[in-house]
């Protein structure tokens, strides 16, 4: 633990004083000095390997059947701005239709999630050594936040058309249209029609990052999750 703290303090100091080239040259002398094979490249490669493993596992989890629908932590709920609509429809005996719609949203997200894999891999490949070192010395979700900051626009662009198609394929669009039609006929209510693809896309991406953060924490905290020698070098045994 003391060696890790010394390393982080050293990196923090030199990051503010040296060029990237000098940072890499000096960091090499201090990365786990008892292990001669542990270099700054190992640190970068270890972070990349951890991210590939973590994002891959997360994508597999959420894109499987019940990846969203069966996981209370990331299950996509009825749109928040339409909660009053949900209550009124259930009170009118349309609870089954509401449940069918809720499930169909989650099924659409499950179908789209697999498309995130290549976007994450591209972002990971583009990671610099400085990025990797900042992640090593960062918070428990530093890698997740790096990915979120560097992939969110691409994920939204990729997910949105797939979500639109998936919503149609799993009948979510029809369920939503039926619910909106009934609700908007109720006297003296504010008409509702939230952007369904946008809502499901954002919730789907949010859920994916929740699972990635859990995978990152597992690799940082659980030695059993470090499944290669490189990960053991970077994060400890």
CSV table of C-alpha atoms in Angstrom, one decimal:
chain,number,residue,atom,x,y,z
A,1,UNK,CA,0.0,0.0,0.0
A,2,UNK,CA,2.8,2.4,0.9
A,3,UNK,CA,4.6,1.7,-2.4
A,4,UNK,CA,1.3,2.5,-4.3
A,5,UNK,CA,0.9,5.8,-2.3
A,6,UNK,CA,4.5,6.8,-3.1
A,7,UNK,CA,4.0,6.0,-6.7
A,8,UNK,CA,0.8,8.1,-6.9
A,9,UNK,CA,2.4,11.0,-5.2
A,10,UNK,CA,5.4,10.8,-7.5
A,11,UNK,CA,3.2,10.7,-10.6
A,12,UNK,CA,1.1,13.7,-9.3
A,13,UNK,CA,4.3,15.8,-8.9
A,14,UNK,CA,5.9,15.0,-12.2
A,15,UNK,CA,2.7,15.3,-14.1
A,16,UNK,CA,2.7,19.0,-13.2
A,17,UNK,CA,6.4,19.6,-14.0
A,18,UNK,CA,7.5,17.6,-16.9
A,19,UNK,CA,6.7,17.0,-20.6
A,20,UNK,CA,5.0,13.7,-21.6
A,21,UNK,CA,8.4,12.3,-22.7
A,22,UNK,CA,10.1,13.1,-19.4
A,23,UNK,CA,7.0,11.8,-17.5
A,24,UNK,CA,7.4,8.4,-19.2
A,25,UNK,CA,11.1,8.3,-18.7
A,26,UNK,CA,11.0,9.0,-15.0
A,27,UNK,CA,7.8,7.0,-14.3
A,28,UNK,CA,9.5,3.9,-15.6
A,29,UNK,CA,12.0,4.1,-12.7
A,30,UNK,CA,9.3,4.1,-10.1
A,31,UNK,CA,6.6,1.7,-11.3
A,32,UNK,CA,6.7,-1.2,-8.9
A,33,UNK,CA,10.6,-1.0,-8.6
A,34,UNK,CA,10.9,-4.6,-7.3
A,35,UNK,CA,9.4,-5.9,-10.5
A,36,UNK,CA,11.8,-5.1,-13.2
A,37,UNK,CA,9.4,-6.1,-15.9
A,38,UNK,CA,6.8,-3.5,-14.9
A,39,UNK,CA,7.0,-0.5,-17.1
A,40,UNK,CA,4.8,2.5,-17.9
A,41,UNK,CA,3.7,0.6,-21.0
A,42,UNK,CA,2.5,-2.2,-18.7
A,43,UNK,CA,0.5,0.4,-16.8
A,44,UNK,CA,-1.2,1.6,-20.0
A,45,UNK,CA,-1.7,-1.8,-21.4
A,46,UNK,CA,-3.1,-3.0,-18.0
A,47,UNK,CA,-5.6,-0.3,-17.9
A,48,UNK,CA,-6.6,-1.0,-21.5
A,49,UNK,CA,-7.0,-4.7,-20.8
A,50,UNK,CA,-9.1,-4.0,-17.7
A,51,UNK,CA,-11.3,-1.7,-19.8
A,52,UNK,CA,-11.7,-4.2,-22.6
A,53,UNK,CA,-12.6,-6.9,-20.0
A,54,UNK,CA,-14.9,-4.6,-18.1
A,55,UNK,CA,-16.8,-3.2,-21.0
A,56,UNK,CA,-17.0,-6.6,-22.7
A,57,UNK,CA,-18.5,-8.2,-19.7
A,58,UNK,CA,-20.9,-5.3,-19.2
A,59,UNK,CA,-22.1,-5.3,-22.8
A,60,UNK,CA,-22.7,-9.1,-22.6
A,61,UNK,CA,-24.7,-8.7,-19.4
A,62,UNK,CA,-27.0,-5.9,-20.5
A,63,UNK,CA,-27.5,-7.2,-24.1
A,64,UNK,CA,-28.7,-10.6,-22.9
A,65,UNK,CA,-32.4,-11.4,-22.3
A,66,UNK,CA,-33.4,-9.7,-19.1
A,67,UNK,CA,-30.1,-7.7,-19.1
A,68,UNK,CA,-32.2,-4.6,-18.4
A,69,UNK,CA,-35.6,-5.9,-17.7
A,70,UNK,CA,-34.4,-8.4,-15.1
A,71,UNK,CA,-32.0,-6.1,-13.3
A,72,UNK,CA,-33.6,-3.7,-10.9
A,73,UNK,CA,-30.5,-1.6,-10.8
A,74,UNK,CA,-30.7,-0.5,-14.5
A,75,UNK,CA,-34.3,-1.5,-15.4
A,76,UNK,CA,-35.8,1.3,-17.5
A,77,UNK,CA,-38.9,2.7,-15.8
A,78,UNK,CA,-41.9,4.5,-17.2
A,79,UNK,CA,-40.8,8.0,-18.3
A,80,UNK,CA,-40.5,10.1,-15.2
A,81,UNK,CA,-42.4,13.1,-16.8
A,82,UNK,CA,-45.3,10.7,-17.4
A,83,UNK,CA,-45.6,9.2,-14.0
A,84,UNK,CA,-49.0,10.8,-13.5
A,85,UNK,CA,-50.0,9.3,-16.8
A,86,UNK,CA,-48.9,5.8,-15.6
A,87,UNK,CA,-50.9,6.2,-12.3
A,88,UNK,CA,-54.1,7.3,-14.1
A,89,UNK,CA,-53.8,4.5,-16.7
A,90,UNK,CA,-53.3,1.8,-14.0
A,91,UNK,CA,-56.3,3.3,-12.2
A,92,UNK,CA,-58.3,2.8,-15.4
A,93,UNK,CA,-57.5,-0.9,-15.5
A,94,UNK,CA,-54.7,-0.7,-18.0
A,95,UNK,CA,-52.0,-2.0,-15.8
A,96,UNK,CA,-51.2,-4.9,-18.1
A,97,UNK,CA,-50.7,-2.6,-21.1
A,98,UNK,CA,-48.4,-0.4,-19.0
A,99,UNK,CA,-46.4,-3.4,-17.9
A,100,UNK,CA,-46.2,-4.6,-21.5
A,101,UNK,CA,-44.9,-1.2,-22.6
A,102,UNK,CA,-42.3,-1.1,-19.8
A,103,UNK,CA,-41.0,-4.5,-20.7
A,104,UNK,CA,-40.8,-3.6,-24.4
A,105,UNK,CA,-38.6,-0.5,-23.7
A,106,UNK,CA,-36.2,-2.7,-21.8
A,107,UNK,CA,-36.2,-5.3,-24.6
A,108,UNK,CA,-35.3,-2.6,-27.1
A,109,UNK,CA,-32.4,-1.4,-25.0
A,110,UNK,CA,-31.1,-5.0,-24.7
A,111,UNK,CA,-31.1,-5.3,-28.5
A,112,UNK,CA,-29.2,-2.1,-29.0
A,113,UNK,CA,-26.6,-2.6,-26.3
A,114,UNK,CA,-24.4,-5.0,-28.2
A,115,UNK,CA,-23.5,-2.1,-30.6
A,116,UNK,CA,-21.5,-0.4,-27.8
A,117,UNK,CA,-18.7,-2.9,-27.9
A,118,UNK,CA,-16.8,-1.5,-30.9
A,119,UNK,CA,-17.3,2.1,-29.8
A,120,UNK,CA,-15.6,1.3,-26.5
A,121,UNK,CA,-12.8,-0.6,-28.1
A,122,UNK,CA,-12.0,2.4,-30.4
A,123,UNK,CA,-11.9,4.7,-27.3
A,124,UNK,CA,-9.7,2.3,-25.4
A,125,UNK,CA,-7.3,2.0,-28.4
A,126,UNK,CA,-7.0,5.8,-28.5
A,127,UNK,CA,-6.1,6.1,-24.8
A,128,UNK,CA,-2.7,7.7,-24.2
A,129,UNK,CA,-0.2,6.6,-21.5
A,130,UNK,CA,-1.0,9.8,-19.6
A,131,UNK,CA,-4.7,8.9,-19.7
A,132,UNK,CA,-3.9,5.5,-18.3
A,133,UNK,CA,-1.7,6.9,-15.5
A,134,UNK,CA,-4.4,9.4,-14.6
A,135,UNK,CA,-6.9,6.5,-14.4
A,136,UNK,CA,-4.5,4.4,-12.2
A,137,UNK,CA,-4.2,7.2,-9.7
A,138,UNK,CA,-7.8,8.3,-10.1
A,139,UNK,CA,-11.0,7.4,-8.2
A,140,UNK,CA,-12.6,4.0,-8.3
A,141,UNK,CA,-14.7,5.0,-11.3
A,142,UNK,CA,-12.0,6.9,-13.2
A,143,UNK,CA,-11.9,4.5,-16.1
A,144,UNK,CA,-15.7,4.5,-16.4
A,145,UNK,CA,-15.8,8.3,-16.4
A,146,UNK,CA,-13.0,8.4,-19.0
A,147,UNK,CA,-15.2,6.2,-21.3
A,148,UNK,CA,-18.3,8.1,-20.5
A,149,UNK,CA,-16.7,11.4,-21.5
A,150,UNK,CA,-15.1,10.0,-24.6
A,151,UNK,CA,-17.9,7.8,-26.0
A,152,UNK,CA,-21.3,9.2,-25.0
A,153,UNK,CA,-21.9,11.2,-28.2
A,154,UNK,CA,-20.9,8.2,-30.3
A,155,UNK,CA,-23.1,5.9,-28.2
A,156,UNK,CA,-26.1,8.2,-28.6
A,157,UNK,CA,-25.6,8.4,-32.4
A,158,UNK,CA,-25.2,4.6,-32.7
A,159,UNK,CA,-28.0,3.7,-30.2
A,160,UNK,CA,-30.7,6.0,-31.4
A,161,UNK,CA,-31.6,4.5,-34.8
A,162,UNK,CA,-31.3,1.0,-33.4
A,163,UNK,CA,-33.5,1.9,-30.4
A,164,UNK,CA,-36.1,3.3,-32.8
A,165,UNK,CA,-36.1,0.1,-34.9
A,166,UNK,CA,-36.1,-2.1,-31.8
A,167,UNK,CA,-39.0,-0.1,-30.3
A,168,UNK,CA,-41.0,-0.9,-33.4
A,169,UNK,CA,-39.9,-4.6,-33.5
A,170,UNK,CA,-40.9,-5.3,-29.9
A,171,UNK,CA,-44.2,-3.3,-30.3
A,172,UNK,CA,-43.1,-0.6,-27.8
A,173,UNK,CA,-44.1,2.1,-30.3
A,174,UNK,CA,-47.6,0.6,-30.6
A,175,UNK,CA,-48.0,0.1,-26.9
A,176,UNK,CA,-46.9,3.7,-26.3
A,177,UNK,CA,-49.2,5.0,-29.0
A,178,UNK,CA,-52.1,3.1,-27.6
A,179,UNK,CA,-51.4,4.4,-24.0
A,180,UNK,CA,-50.9,8.0,-25.2
A,181,UNK,CA,-54.2,7.8,-27.2
A,182,UNK,CA,-56.2,6.7,-24.2
A,183,UNK,CA,-54.5,9.1,-21.8
A,184,UNK,CA,-54.9,12.2,-23.9
A,185,UNK,CA,-58.6,11.6,-24.2
A,186,UNK,CA,-59.0,12.1,-20.4
A,187,UNK,CA,-60.7,15.5,-19.8
A,188,UNK,CA,-58.7,18.4,-18.3
A,189,UNK,CA,-55.2,16.7,-18.4
A,190,UNK,CA,-52.0,18.0,-19.9
A,191,UNK,CA,-51.4,16.2,-23.2
A,192,UNK,CA,-48.3,13.9,-23.1
A,193,UNK,CA,-46.0,12.5,-25.7
A,194,UNK,CA,-42.3,12.4,-24.6
A,195,UNK,CA,-39.6,11.5,-27.1
A,196,UNK,CA,-39.6,7.7,-26.5
A,197,UNK,CA,-36.4,6.8,-28.6
A,198,UNK,CA,-34.5,9.6,-26.9
A,199,UNK,CA,-35.6,8.5,-23.5
A,200,UNK,CA,-34.8,4.8,-24.0
A,201,UNK,CA,-31.5,5.6,-25.6
A,202,UNK,CA,-30.3,7.7,-22.7
A,203,UNK,CA,-31.6,5.3,-20.0
A,204,UNK,CA,-30.0,2.4,-21.9
A,205,UNK,CA,-26.6,4.2,-22.0
A,206,UNK,CA,-26.9,5.2,-18.3
A,207,UNK,CA,-27.5,1.6,-17.4
A,208,UNK,CA,-24.5,0.4,-19.4
A,209,UNK,CA,-22.2,2.7,-17.5
A,210,UNK,CA,-23.6,1.6,-14.2
A,211,UNK,CA,-22.6,-1.9,-15.0
A,212,UNK,CA,-19.2,-0.8,-16.3
A,213,UNK,CA,-18.5,1.0,-13.1
A,214,UNK,CA,-19.3,-2.2,-11.2
A,215,UNK,CA,-16.8,-4.1,-13.3
A,216,UNK,CA,-14.1,-1.5,-12.8
A,217,UNK,CA,-14.6,-1.6,-9.0
A,218,UNK,CA,-14.4,-5.3,-9.1
A,219,UNK,CA,-11.0,-5.3,-10.9
A,220,UNK,CA,-9.7,-2.6,-8.5
A,221,UNK,CA,-10.9,-4.3,-5.3
A,222,UNK,CA,-11.1,-8.0,-6.0
A,223,UNK,CA,-7.9,-9.9,-6.7
A,224,UNK,CA,-9.8,-12.7,-8.2
A,225,UNK,CA,-11.1,-10.4,-10.9
A,226,UNK,CA,-7.5,-9.8,-12.1
A,227,UNK,CA,-7.4,-12.6,-14.5
A,228,UNK,CA,-4.0,-12.0,-16.2
A,229,UNK,CA,-0.4,-11.4,-15.0
A,230,UNK,CA,-0.6,-7.9,-16.5
A,231,UNK,CA,-3.6,-6.9,-14.4
A,232,UNK,CA,-2.0,-8.3,-11.3
A,233,UNK,CA,1.1,-6.2,-12.0
A,234,UNK,CA,-0.9,-3.0,-12.4
A,235,UNK,CA,-3.5,-3.5,-9.6
A,236,UNK,CA,-1.6,-5.8,-7.3
A,237,UNK,CA,-2.1,-9.5,-6.5
